[in-house]
Amino acid sequence: MTLVNHQFRLAARPVGMPKRSDWTYTEEPVGQPGPGEILVKVLLISLDPAMRGWMNEGRSYIAPVELGAVMRALGAGQVIASNNPGFAVGDMVAGVFGVQEYALTKGEGVMKVDLRMAPLPVYLSALGMPGLTAYFGLLDVGQPAAGETVVLSGAAGAVGAVAGQIAKLKGSRVIGIAGGPEKCKYIVSECGFDAAIDYKAEDVKSAVAKHCQKGVDVYFDNVGGEILDALLLFLNKRARVVICGAISQYNNTTPIHGPSNYLSLLVNHARMEGFVVTDYAARYGTALREMAGWMAAGKLKSREDVVKGLETFPDTLLKLYKGENFGKLILQVAEA
Ligand code: NAP
């Protein structure tokens, strides 16, 4: 029986929020693996804020998705055919498989995962790319010390919630900024943050002034825009501003809202530094072992928001930019 692969391909470069007409839904027969290749049945697709950037033309840290190509996405699944000695039929794997039901790959960048250690969705969440982003962004770029004050935006999200928990493990005081009472409650009562700021209901500047009376030593920024600008006003001497992302700006049709308070970096001898998680690929193994240890000891929680059905992809992706996901957003395409 010939297997059929359904896919979402990029049809047009979006202006603002991606529309249904920016995608085509296609089907084609599943190919056989060539020499050195494996065939993966995709079970879960990771939906990430960065996907919006990959749809744009122009220079970035990675080439744009070509028009007509299957949309790039991380995912997890099972090897169902293999011509690669590194992978056996039945292996559970995570990698860049695209927004589709089956992926043929040579196995580069594909990681085997162990379901005895954690369920499959966790490998797209705290023990996957978002967890690694939190780990390296916080520890290598932010370098929080015990007793310092760390503020994070996007704090209830896949990256933010893990970064905040790691900051707590390192002995920092942690304040999270998130949208809505449920997310704020989650980061304090479940993730152990010291306080939360609901940016949809509170004035961020007054709330930061109230919660950070000794100033801010590390600001881990996931959202950019006005929240970044507000935080720059509270930096301590030699503070570190970690530019992880700027989700408030990804669907702009006007120029990006830059930080007008940047001279705070000068007067406070502070540093603002961006990073991309793949810079740290050589150290993924060490980081994952440490994070898996924290999870096993009950010191690190992972939260996923799983939506079923490949066909829901165009609408489900938008949840990220509307704040409608609560945890790592994952599309479930098939059951194991
Ligand atoms: P996420 O936080 O799980 O989901 C996105 C969240 O962003 C939404 O739930 C929403 O939370 C918040 N948001 C959306 N629009 C917003 C706006 N206009 N203003 C403020 N908040 C807004 O996503 P994630 O995967 O953890 O990614 C978080 C950030 O990390 C993104 O900026 C992403 O691009 C970045 N990132 C960077 C790297 C890297 O290598 N540098 C790697 C992975 C991710 P609320 O309900 O709280 O508003």
CSV table of C-alpha atoms and ligand atoms in Angstrom, one decimal:
chain,number,residue,atom,x,y,z
A,1,MET,CA,0.0,0.0,0.0
A,2,THR,CA,1.4,3.4,-0.9
A,3,LEU,CA,1.5,5.9,2.0
A,4,VAL,CA,0.3,9.4,1.3
A,5,ASN,CA,2.0,12.4,2.8
A,6,HIS,CA,0.0,15.6,3.5
A,7,GLN,CA,1.9,18.8,3.8
A,8,PHE,CA,1.7,22.6,4.3
A,9,ARG,CA,3.8,24.6,1.8
A,10,LEU,CA,4.5,28.3,1.9
A,11,ALA,CA,2.5,29.9,-0.9
A,12,ALA,CA,3.1,33.6,-0.3
A,13,ARG,CA,5.3,35.8,2.0
A,14,PRO,CA,2.8,37.1,4.6
A,15,VAL,CA,2.3,40.7,5.4
A,16,GLY,CA,1.4,41.0,9.0
A,17,MET,CA,-0.3,37.9,10.6
A,18,PRO,CA,-0.1,34.9,8.2
A,19,LYS,CA,-3.4,34.2,6.4
A,20,ARG,CA,-4.8,30.9,5.1
A,21,SER,CA,-4.0,32.0,1.6
A,22,ASP,CA,-0.3,32.1,2.5
A,23,TRP,CA,-0.3,28.3,2.6
A,24,THR,CA,-1.1,25.5,0.2
A,25,TYR,CA,-2.2,22.1,1.5
A,26,THR,CA,-0.7,19.4,-0.7
A,27,GLU,CA,-0.5,15.6,-0.9
A,28,GLU,CA,2.0,13.3,-2.6
A,29,PRO,CA,3.0,9.6,-2.3
A,30,VAL,CA,5.6,8.9,0.4
A,31,GLY,CA,9.0,8.2,-1.1
A,32,GLN,CA,11.3,5.3,-0.2
A,33,PRO,CA,14.5,6.2,1.7
A,34,GLY,CA,17.6,6.4,-0.6
A,35,PRO,CA,21.1,5.4,0.5
A,36,GLY,CA,21.8,6.7,4.0
A,37,GLU,CA,18.3,8.0,4.5
A,38,ILE,CA,15.6,7.3,7.0
A,39,LEU,CA,11.8,7.7,6.7
A,40,VAL,CA,10.2,9.2,9.8
A,41,LYS,CA,6.5,9.1,10.5
A,42,VAL,CA,5.9,12.5,12.1
A,43,LEU,CA,3.8,12.3,15.3
A,44,LEU,CA,4.3,15.8,16.7
A,45,ILE,CA,5.1,19.1,15.1
A,46,SER,CA,6.6,22.0,17.1
A,47,LEU,CA,5.1,25.3,16.4
A,48,ASP,CA,7.5,28.1,17.2
A,49,PRO,CA,7.4,31.9,17.1
A,50,ALA,CA,10.5,31.9,14.9
A,51,MET,CA,8.5,30.3,12.1
A,52,ARG,CA,7.1,33.7,11.3
A,53,GLY,CA,10.6,35.0,10.6
A,54,TRP,CA,11.5,32.0,8.4
A,55,MET,CA,8.6,33.0,6.1
A,56,ASN,CA,10.2,36.4,5.4
A,57,GLU,CA,12.6,37.1,2.6
A,58,GLY,CA,16.0,38.6,3.5
A,59,ARG,CA,19.1,38.0,5.6
A,60,SER,CA,18.7,36.2,8.9
A,61,TYR,CA,20.4,33.5,10.9
A,62,ILE,CA,18.9,30.9,8.7
A,63,ALA,CA,17.8,30.9,5.0
A,64,PRO,CA,14.1,31.8,4.4
A,65,VAL,CA,11.7,29.0,3.5
A,66,GLU,CA,11.4,29.0,-0.3
A,67,LEU,CA,8.0,29.7,-1.8
A,68,GLY,CA,6.5,26.4,-2.7
A,69,ALA,CA,8.6,24.5,-0.2
A,70,VAL,CA,7.2,22.4,2.8
A,71,MET,CA,7.2,24.8,5.8
A,72,ARG,CA,10.2,24.2,8.0
A,73,ALA,CA,9.4,22.9,11.5
A,74,LEU,CA,10.9,20.9,14.3
A,75,GLY,CA,9.1,17.7,15.1
A,76,ALA,CA,9.2,14.3,16.7
A,77,GLY,CA,8.3,10.9,15.4
A,78,GLN,CA,9.2,7.3,14.7
A,79,VAL,CA,11.6,5.8,12.2
A,80,ILE,CA,9.5,3.5,9.9
A,81,ALA,CA,12.2,2.6,7.3
A,82,SER,CA,16.0,3.0,7.5
A,83,ASN,CA,19.0,2.8,5.2
A,84,ASN,CA,21.1,4.5,7.8
A,85,PRO,CA,23.1,2.4,10.3
A,86,GLY,CA,22.7,5.1,12.9
A,87,PHE,CA,18.9,4.5,13.1
A,88,ALA,CA,16.7,1.4,13.4
A,89,VAL,CA,13.0,1.0,12.6
A,90,GLY,CA,11.1,1.8,15.7
A,91,ASP,CA,13.5,4.5,17.0
A,92,MET,CA,11.8,7.6,18.4
A,93,VAL,CA,13.5,10.7,17.1
A,94,ALA,CA,13.3,14.5,17.1
A,95,GLY,CA,14.6,16.8,14.3
A,96,VAL,CA,13.7,19.2,11.6
A,97,PHE,CA,10.9,17.3,9.8
A,98,GLY,CA,8.7,20.1,8.4
A,99,VAL,CA,4.9,20.6,8.5
A,100,GLN,CA,4.0,17.2,7.0
A,101,GLU,CA,3.1,13.6,8.0
A,102,TYR,CA,6.3,11.8,6.7
A,103,ALA,CA,9.8,13.1,6.4
A,104,LEU,CA,12.8,11.6,4.5
A,105,THR,CA,16.1,12.7,5.9
A,106,LYS,CA,19.8,11.6,6.0
A,107,GLY,CA,19.6,11.9,9.8
A,108,GLU,CA,21.7,15.1,10.2
A,109,GLY,CA,20.7,16.9,13.3
A,110,VAL,CA,18.2,14.1,14.1
A,111,MET,CA,18.4,13.1,17.8
A,112,LYS,CA,17.2,9.7,19.2
A,113,VAL,CA,15.0,10.2,22.3
A,114,ASP,CA,14.3,7.9,25.2
A,115,LEU,CA,10.6,7.7,26.2
A,116,ARG,CA,11.6,6.0,29.5
A,117,MET,CA,13.1,9.3,30.5
A,118,ALA,CA,10.3,11.6,29.4
A,119,PRO,CA,7.2,11.5,27.2
A,120,LEU,CA,7.6,12.5,23.5
A,121,PRO,CA,6.2,16.1,23.8
A,122,VAL,CA,8.8,17.0,26.4
A,123,TYR,CA,11.5,16.5,23.8
A,124,LEU,CA,10.0,19.5,21.9
A,125,SER,CA,9.7,21.4,25.1
A,126,ALA,CA,11.9,21.6,28.2
A,127,LEU,CA,14.2,18.7,26.9
A,128,GLY,CA,14.2,20.2,23.4
A,129,MET,CA,14.9,23.4,21.5
A,130,PRO,CA,13.0,25.8,23.9
A,131,GLY,CA,14.7,24.2,27.0
A,132,LEU,CA,18.1,24.6,25.4
A,133,THR,CA,17.3,28.2,24.5
A,134,ALA,CA,16.4,28.9,28.1
A,135,TYR,CA,19.5,27.1,29.4
A,136,PHE,CA,22.1,28.8,27.2
A,137,GLY,CA,20.4,32.2,26.9
A,138,LEU,CA,20.1,32.4,30.7
A,139,LEU,CA,23.3,30.8,31.9
A,140,ASP,CA,25.8,31.8,29.1
A,141,VAL,CA,24.4,35.2,28.1
A,142,GLY,CA,22.5,36.3,31.2
A,143,GLN,CA,24.9,34.8,33.7
A,144,PRO,CA,22.7,35.3,36.8
A,145,ALA,CA,24.4,35.1,40.2
A,146,ALA,CA,22.8,34.0,43.4
A,147,GLY,CA,20.9,36.9,45.0
A,148,GLU,CA,20.6,38.8,41.8
A,149,THR,CA,17.2,39.9,40.3
A,150,VAL,CA,16.2,38.3,37.1
A,151,VAL,CA,13.2,39.5,35.1
A,152,LEU,CA,11.7,37.5,32.2
A,153,SER,CA,9.1,38.4,29.6
A,154,GLY,CA,7.1,35.7,27.8
A,155,ALA,CA,7.5,34.1,31.2
A,156,ALA,CA,4.8,31.5,31.0
A,157,GLY,CA,5.9,30.3,27.6
A,158,ALA,CA,8.1,27.4,26.5
A,159,VAL,CA,11.4,29.3,26.9
A,160,GLY,CA,10.4,31.7,29.6
A,161,ALA,CA,9.0,29.3,32.1
A,162,VAL,CA,12.1,27.1,31.8
A,163,ALA,CA,14.6,30.0,32.0
A,164,GLY,CA,12.8,31.3,35.1
A,165,GLN,CA,13.0,27.9,36.8
A,166,ILE,CA,16.7,27.6,36.0
A,167,ALA,CA,17.2,31.1,37.4
A,168,LYS,CA,15.5,30.0,40.7
A,169,LEU,CA,17.8,26.9,40.7
A,170,LYS,CA,20.8,29.3,40.6
A,171,GLY,CA,19.5,31.2,43.6
A,172,SER,CA,18.2,34.4,41.8
A,173,ARG,CA,15.1,36.4,42.7
A,174,VAL,CA,12.8,35.8,39.7
A,175,ILE,CA,10.0,38.0,38.4
A,176,GLY,CA,8.0,36.9,35.4
A,177,ILE,CA,5.9,39.1,33.0
A,178,ALA,CA,3.0,37.2,31.3
A,179,GLY,CA,-0.4,37.9,29.9
A,180,GLY,CA,-3.4,37.1,32.1
A,181,PRO,CA,-4.1,35.8,35.6
A,182,GLU,CA,-3.9,32.1,34.9
A,183,LYS,CA,-0.4,32.4,33.4
A,184,CYS,CA,0.7,34.6,36.2
A,185,LYS,CA,-0.6,32.2,38.8
A,186,TYR,CA,1.2,29.3,37.0
A,187,ILE,CA,4.6,30.8,37.1
A,188,VAL,CA,4.4,31.6,40.8
A,189,SER,CA,2.6,28.6,42.2
A,190,GLU,CA,3.9,25.9,39.8
A,191,CYS,CA,7.3,27.2,38.6
A,192,GLY,CA,8.3,28.9,41.9
A,193,PHE,CA,8.9,32.4,40.6
A,194,ASP,CA,8.9,35.1,43.3
A,195,ALA,CA,6.3,37.3,41.6
A,196,ALA,CA,4.4,37.8,38.4
A,197,ILE,CA,3.4,40.9,36.5
A,198,ASP,CA,0.3,40.7,34.2
A,199,TYR,CA,1.3,43.1,31.5
A,200,LYS,CA,-2.3,43.0,30.1
A,201,ALA,CA,-3.7,44.3,33.4
A,202,GLU,CA,-0.9,46.2,35.1
A,203,ASP,CA,1.3,49.1,34.2
A,204,VAL,CA,4.7,47.3,33.6
A,205,LYS,CA,6.9,50.2,34.8
A,206,SER,CA,5.0,50.7,38.1
A,207,ALA,CA,4.9,46.9,38.6
A,208,VAL,CA,8.7,46.5,38.0
A,209,ALA,CA,9.4,49.4,40.3
A,210,LYS,CA,7.3,47.7,43.0
A,211,HIS,CA,8.8,44.2,42.6
A,212,CYS,CA,12.4,45.2,41.8
A,213,GLN,CA,13.3,47.7,44.4
A,214,LYS,CA,17.0,46.8,44.1
A,215,GLY,CA,16.9,47.1,40.3
A,216,VAL,CA,17.3,44.4,37.6
A,217,ASP,CA,20.5,42.5,37.1
A,218,VAL,CA,19.3,40.2,34.2
A,219,TYR,CA,16.4,40.9,31.8
A,220,PHE,CA,15.6,37.9,29.6
A,221,ASP,CA,13.6,39.4,26.8
A,222,ASN,CA,11.2,37.3,24.7
A,223,VAL,CA,8.9,40.0,23.5
A,224,GLY,CA,10.7,43.2,22.6
A,225,GLY,CA,8.8,46.4,22.0
A,226,GLU,CA,7.5,48.5,24.9
A,227,ILE,CA,8.2,45.9,27.6
A,228,LEU,CA,11.9,45.9,26.6
A,229,ASP,CA,12.0,49.7,26.6
A,230,ALA,CA,10.4,49.8,30.1
A,231,LEU,CA,12.8,47.3,31.5
A,232,LEU,CA,15.8,49.3,30.3
A,233,LEU,CA,14.9,51.9,32.9
A,234,PHE,CA,15.6,49.6,35.8
A,235,LEU,CA,19.0,48.2,34.9
A,236,ASN,CA,21.6,47.9,37.6
A,237,LYS,CA,25.3,48.5,37.1
A,238,ARG,CA,26.7,45.8,34.7
A,239,ALA,CA,23.3,44.4,34.1
A,240,ARG,CA,22.8,41.9,31.2
A,241,VAL,CA,19.9,42.2,28.8
A,242,VAL,CA,19.4,38.9,26.9
A,243,ILE,CA,17.8,39.3,23.5
A,244,CYS,CA,16.1,35.9,23.0
A,245,GLY,CA,13.2,37.1,20.9
A,246,ALA,CA,10.8,39.9,20.1
A,247,ILE,CA,7.4,38.2,19.5
A,248,SER,CA,5.5,41.5,19.9
A,249,GLN,CA,7.2,42.7,16.7
A,250,TYR,CA,7.1,39.6,14.4
A,251,ASN,CA,3.9,40.4,12.6
A,252,ASN,CA,4.4,44.2,12.4
A,253,THR,CA,3.5,45.9,9.2
A,254,THR,CA,5.3,49.1,10.5
A,255,PRO,CA,9.0,49.3,11.4
A,256,ILE,CA,10.1,47.5,14.5
A,257,HIS,CA,9.6,49.4,17.8
A,258,GLY,CA,13.2,49.9,18.9
A,259,PRO,CA,14.3,50.7,22.5
A,260,SER,CA,14.4,54.4,23.0
A,261,ASN,CA,15.8,54.0,26.6
A,262,TYR,CA,19.0,52.3,25.3
A,263,LEU,CA,21.3,54.9,26.9
A,264,SER,CA,20.6,53.1,30.1
A,265,LEU,CA,23.2,50.6,28.8
A,266,LEU,CA,25.8,53.3,28.7
A,267,VAL,CA,25.1,54.9,32.1
A,268,ASN,CA,24.9,51.5,33.8
A,269,HIS,CA,27.9,49.9,32.0
A,270,ALA,CA,25.4,47.3,31.0
A,271,ARG,CA,25.3,44.8,28.1
A,272,MET,CA,22.5,43.8,25.7
A,273,GLU,CA,23.3,40.7,23.7
A,274,GLY,CA,21.4,38.5,21.3
A,275,PHE,CA,22.0,34.8,20.7
A,276,VAL,CA,20.6,31.9,18.6
A,277,VAL,CA,20.3,28.5,20.3
A,278,THR,CA,22.1,26.7,17.5
A,279,ASP,CA,25.3,28.6,18.5
A,280,TYR,CA,25.5,26.1,21.3
A,281,ALA,CA,24.9,22.8,19.4
A,282,ALA,CA,28.2,21.4,20.5
A,283,ARG,CA,27.0,21.6,24.2
A,284,TYR,CA,23.4,20.3,23.8
A,285,GLY,CA,24.3,16.9,25.3
A,286,THR,CA,25.7,18.4,28.5
A,287,ALA,CA,22.8,20.8,28.9
A,288,LEU,CA,20.2,18.1,28.2
A,289,ARG,CA,21.7,15.7,30.8
A,290,GLU,CA,21.7,18.5,33.4
A,291,MET,CA,18.1,19.4,32.6
A,292,ALA,CA,16.9,15.8,32.6
A,293,GLY,CA,18.5,15.5,36.1
A,294,TRP,CA,16.6,18.5,37.3
A,295,MET,CA,13.4,17.1,35.9
A,296,ALA,CA,13.9,13.7,37.5
A,297,ALA,CA,14.6,15.4,40.8
A,298,GLY,CA,11.3,17.4,40.5
A,299,LYS,CA,13.1,20.7,40.2
A,300,LEU,CA,12.2,21.5,36.6
A,301,LYS,CA,8.7,21.4,35.1
A,302,SER,CA,7.7,21.2,31.4
A,303,ARG,CA,4.3,22.3,30.2
A,304,GLU,CA,2.9,21.5,26.7
A,305,ASP,CA,-0.2,22.7,24.9
A,306,VAL,CA,-1.0,20.0,22.4
A,307,VAL,CA,-3.5,20.7,19.5
A,308,LYS,CA,-4.6,17.8,17.3
A,309,GLY,CA,-4.8,17.7,13.5
A,310,LEU,CA,-2.3,18.7,10.8
A,311,GLU,CA,-5.2,20.5,9.0
A,312,THR,CA,-5.5,23.0,11.8
A,313,PHE,CA,-1.9,24.2,11.3
A,314,PRO,CA,-2.6,27.7,9.8
A,315,ASP,CA,-4.9,28.7,12.7
A,316,THR,CA,-3.0,26.9,15.4
A,317,LEU,CA,0.2,28.6,14.6
A,318,LEU,CA,-1.5,32.0,15.2
A,319,LYS,CA,-2.2,31.1,18.8
A,320,LEU,CA,1.5,31.9,19.5
A,321,TYR,CA,1.1,35.5,18.4
A,322,LYS,CA,-2.2,36.0,20.1
A,323,GLY,CA,-1.1,34.6,23.5
A,324,GLU,CA,-3.6,31.7,23.2
A,325,ASN,CA,-1.1,28.9,23.9
A,326,PHE,CA,-0.3,27.9,27.5
A,327,GLY,CA,2.9,26.0,27.4
A,328,LYS,CA,4.9,24.7,24.5
A,329,LEU,CA,2.7,24.7,21.4
A,330,ILE,CA,2.7,21.4,19.6
A,331,LEU,CA,0.6,20.0,16.8
A,332,GLN,CA,-0.2,16.3,17.1
A,333,VAL,CA,-0.4,14.8,13.7
A,334,ALA,CA,-0.7,11.1,14.5
A,335,GLU,CA,-0.7,8.7,17.4
A,336,ALA,CA,2.4,6.5,18.0
B,1,NAP,P1,5.9,30.9,23.9
B,1,NAP,O1,6.3,31.9,24.9
B,1,NAP,O2,5.5,29.5,24.3
B,1,NAP,O3,4.6,31.5,23.1
B,1,NAP,C1,4.5,32.8,22.7
B,1,NAP,C2,4.0,33.7,23.8
B,1,NAP,O4,4.4,35.0,23.5
B,1,NAP,C3,2.4,33.8,23.8
B,1,NAP,O5,1.8,32.8,24.5
B,1,NAP,C4,2.3,35.1,24.5
B,1,NAP,O6,2.2,34.9,25.9
B,1,NAP,C5,3.5,35.9,24.2
B,1,NAP,N1,3.2,37.0,23.3
B,1,NAP,C6,2.6,36.9,22.1
B,1,NAP,N2,2.4,38.2,21.5
B,1,NAP,C7,2.9,39.0,22.5
B,1,NAP,C8,3.0,40.5,22.5
B,1,NAP,N3,2.5,41.2,21.5
B,1,NAP,N4,3.5,41.0,23.6
B,1,NAP,C9,4.0,40.3,24.7
B,1,NAP,N5,3.9,38.9,24.7
B,1,NAP,C10,3.4,38.3,23.6
B,1,NAP,O7,7.0,30.9,22.8
B,1,NAP,P2,8.5,30.3,22.9
B,1,NAP,O8,8.7,29.2,22.0
B,1,NAP,O9,8.8,30.2,24.4
B,1,NAP,O10,9.3,31.6,22.4
B,1,NAP,C11,9.5,32.7,23.2
B,1,NAP,C12,10.5,33.7,22.5
B,1,NAP,O11,11.8,33.0,22.4
B,1,NAP,C13,10.1,34.1,21.1
B,1,NAP,O12,10.4,35.5,21.0
B,1,NAP,C14,11.0,33.3,20.3
B,1,NAP,O13,11.2,33.8,19.0
B,1,NAP,C15,12.2,33.2,21.1
B,1,NAP,N6,13.1,32.1,20.8
B,1,NAP,C16,14.4,32.4,20.5
B,1,NAP,C17,15.3,31.4,20.3
B,1,NAP,C18,16.8,31.8,20.1
B,1,NAP,O14,17.6,30.9,19.7
B,1,NAP,N7,17.1,33.0,20.3
B,1,NAP,C19,14.9,30.1,20.3
B,1,NAP,C20,13.6,29.8,20.6
B,1,NAP,C21,12.7,30.8,20.8
B,1,NAP,P3,1.4,35.9,26.9
B,1,NAP,O15,0.0,35.3,26.9
B,1,NAP,O16,2.1,35.9,28.1
B,1,NAP,O17,1.3,37.3,26.2
